[in-house]
Structures are given as structure tokens and as C-alpha cells.
């Protein structure tokens, strides 16, 4: 029986009792020995740390670049939340780069290998997500797609090399895994309920028209009728008013000349009419067309905007009814932003070259502006695009609006229906039309 320096007895043949300091020193020595590997192993090569940093540092730079831009400038809360996650991921990757330096140079910190492995894993996932975001709507930037692909491959190799370099993983793995899964589930639930659902919500705006009480001038020479046009946004996202048009119609009835109902029905079918009367022929004429909103303005979530116009007619007007129809082009403010010049630089079809949008004898006023994407990744990886709006009017069919989205270098190219529909879904671009609303004038003209 012998006695150790600390005074404790130990039996013959029993290993000596070591202090905690010596245990930690021997553990680090074993980890360094494992990290050295065999003379021919990959992780033992002196250039390995530099090659690993060449993967992690560019990834951290791009994540920080995109993340900071989105935190301060993304159009949707989902984009800002994603930007914050990218900044956090960039910080984790930078810690992983510091861990690589310590892991291959003395291992002064026991968790340096774990930090290096975590940084490489985060870089692998981040590069994969960046590649998916870049190519999901088609490869518009080959350079970025190739870059993300190369970084994915190098990140995978980095994870393999670091894992086989003697990384010390703490003992309570189950607790760490359970905590990580719980945190991930909580973040996913928060992101889905508070961010993802509003982002993918269909706005479903409405456009309504109504007539007010008419008034007759003192000399009974004119009739004044107020007309209200109201646009409502019941959704949780803001909506642009890209352009609008309204048409005031006068409808009159005339005695039928012929009693050939079949011929009248066939003629009306071509004009998209589904009502036939043996007593009278109804004729509608546009008596006033115009715009009622401000091009490029917007309506906040759960908001509305309305305007009232006064329609004046001579008391002896031949019209028996007054009608109104309206159209409006809208897009989501969380999917895009418009160049300030949109709506301020009109081009007239009768002065410039005419386009296919001004067919059938219609005249057009064209508005065009640059679209800015809703996040920094899309802004840098997608081709610049322009939104074009045509305000069309005709002496027989009234006024309406139509829109198109095209690349900056293909403004005059005719976009196919599939591509046009895909772009309109991306930016939430829709045309909202009101129902036809008519009011009788017989009670006023008595």
C-alpha cells in the first residue's frame, strides 16, 4: 500500500490518481494526436485549414451581405426575418472559421473542433438554400448558380474532413439534440403562422361602384349625379394601385324595327349579350371615360380608398339609364417596389409606335417603370424587369387597363402566356373589375 501526494492510499498495481489538470492535458494531447491522423490522411495536410477557410469565409460574406440588406430593406416581414437568420448564420460560420484555426493549431479550446464542424454544416445548408432560391424560377444568373454549387461541394468536403479530425463532442448528446429540435420546431411554427401564411395569402381586393342621389339645377337645365368608386383591400398585405380606368355609360331604348328574334339573338351572342327583348333595342354609349386614382399609389392592409365624381347631363338627355364600370391593376407591395418614374413619363400611342395592346382602333397611354425585387438575393440573381401598363380607351367600348412584365432587354418582346402568368403570380399582379352598375333616370326626368 502506498500513499499519493494528495494523501490518498492506493493499492499495489492500481493506476495512479491524476489531478483534473493532468486529465485535461492528456485529453488535449490525445485529441491533437487524433487530429494529426496518419501521414497520408487528408486532414493532416498543412494546407487543409486554408482550404477550409476558402469555403467558409465566402459563404459568411454572402450571407452577411444579403442578410444585412434584407434586415433593413426587405419589403415583407418574412424577408426581414430571413435576413436576420442569414446574419446569425454568418456569425456561426465566422465562429466556425475561428474554430478551424484553433483546431489545427494547438487546440487551446476544447470546443474549437465542434465550432468548426457547426460552421461547416451551417455553410452547407446555407449554400444549398441559396442555390434553391436562385434556380427555383429558372436559372437567370448562371454565375451565382455555379458559385453556390461549388460552395455546396466544398462545404460537404469540409464537414467530412473536420468530422474525421478528432472533434470532441460533449457527452449529453441527447439533451443537445432534443433542445435543438425543440428550438427548430418553435422557430418553424412562428415563421409559418406569423410570416409565411400572410406572405402566401391571396389578397382578393374588391372594386365597387355606386350612384348617389341625383340633383336637378334650379333652371332644370342639368342633372347632376354623384358616382362613388371604392377600392377595398381586405388582406394583410399592402396593394399598389398601378393604374385604373372608369367608363360612364348612357343607355337608351329604341323601338324594335324587326321581329326576327333568332337573328337578334345570334347577333347579340357575338356581342357577349344574353338578354333579348321583343319590345325594345337597348343601346349603350360611353359618355365619359377617365382615371380616378393616382398611378403608383398604394392601399395599406385592411384599408380602402374611394373617390366621388359628379356626372352632369342635360335635362333633356336621350338616355334612360346611367351606368358605370371600372377596372384597376394592382400588385402586392410585399413582392415588389416600383421605380419613382412610373406614372410620371407617359407615352402616347398616336405619337409613338403602336403596340399589340392598342389593337382594334383603341388609343393607349403607356406607363413603364423598373421593378425592384422584395429581397436582396432576388435583386442580385434575377434579371432586371420592367412593368408596363397600358391605359386604353375607345369611343365605342370605353376605357380599361392592361399590364405586362418583361425583362429590361426584352421590353418589346411578346411574352408567352405561361411566362406571363408565372411573373404575375410572382408579383401578385391582377386586374380587378367592378360589376356593371346602372341607375334609371326616369324618376329624375319627370
PDB file of N, CA and C in Angstrom, residues 127 303 323 394:
ATOM      1  N   UNK A 127     -25.658  27.281 -48.334  1.00  0.00           N
ATOM      2  CA  UNK A 127     -25.362  27.272 -49.773  1.00  0.00           C
ATOM      3  C   UNK A 127     -26.410  26.488 -50.553  1.00  0.00           C
ATOM      4  N   UNK A 303     -57.185  48.343 -45.578  1.00  0.00           N
ATOM      5  CA  UNK A 303     -57.550  49.718 -45.876  1.00  0.00           C
ATOM      6  C   UNK A 303     -58.418  49.824 -47.115  1.00  0.00           C
ATOM      7  N   UNK A 323     -74.968  54.263 -66.382  1.00  0.00           N
ATOM      8  CA  UNK A 323     -74.211  53.130 -65.859  1.00  0.00           C
ATOM      9  C   UNK A 323     -72.745  53.473 -65.666  1.00  0.00           C
ATOM     10  N   UNK A 394     -61.513  53.832 -76.043  1.00  0.00           N
ATOM     11  CA  UNK A 394     -62.112  53.720 -77.362  1.00  0.00           C
ATOM     12  C   UNK A 394     -63.474  54.392 -77.319  1.00  0.00           C
TER      13      UNK A 394
END
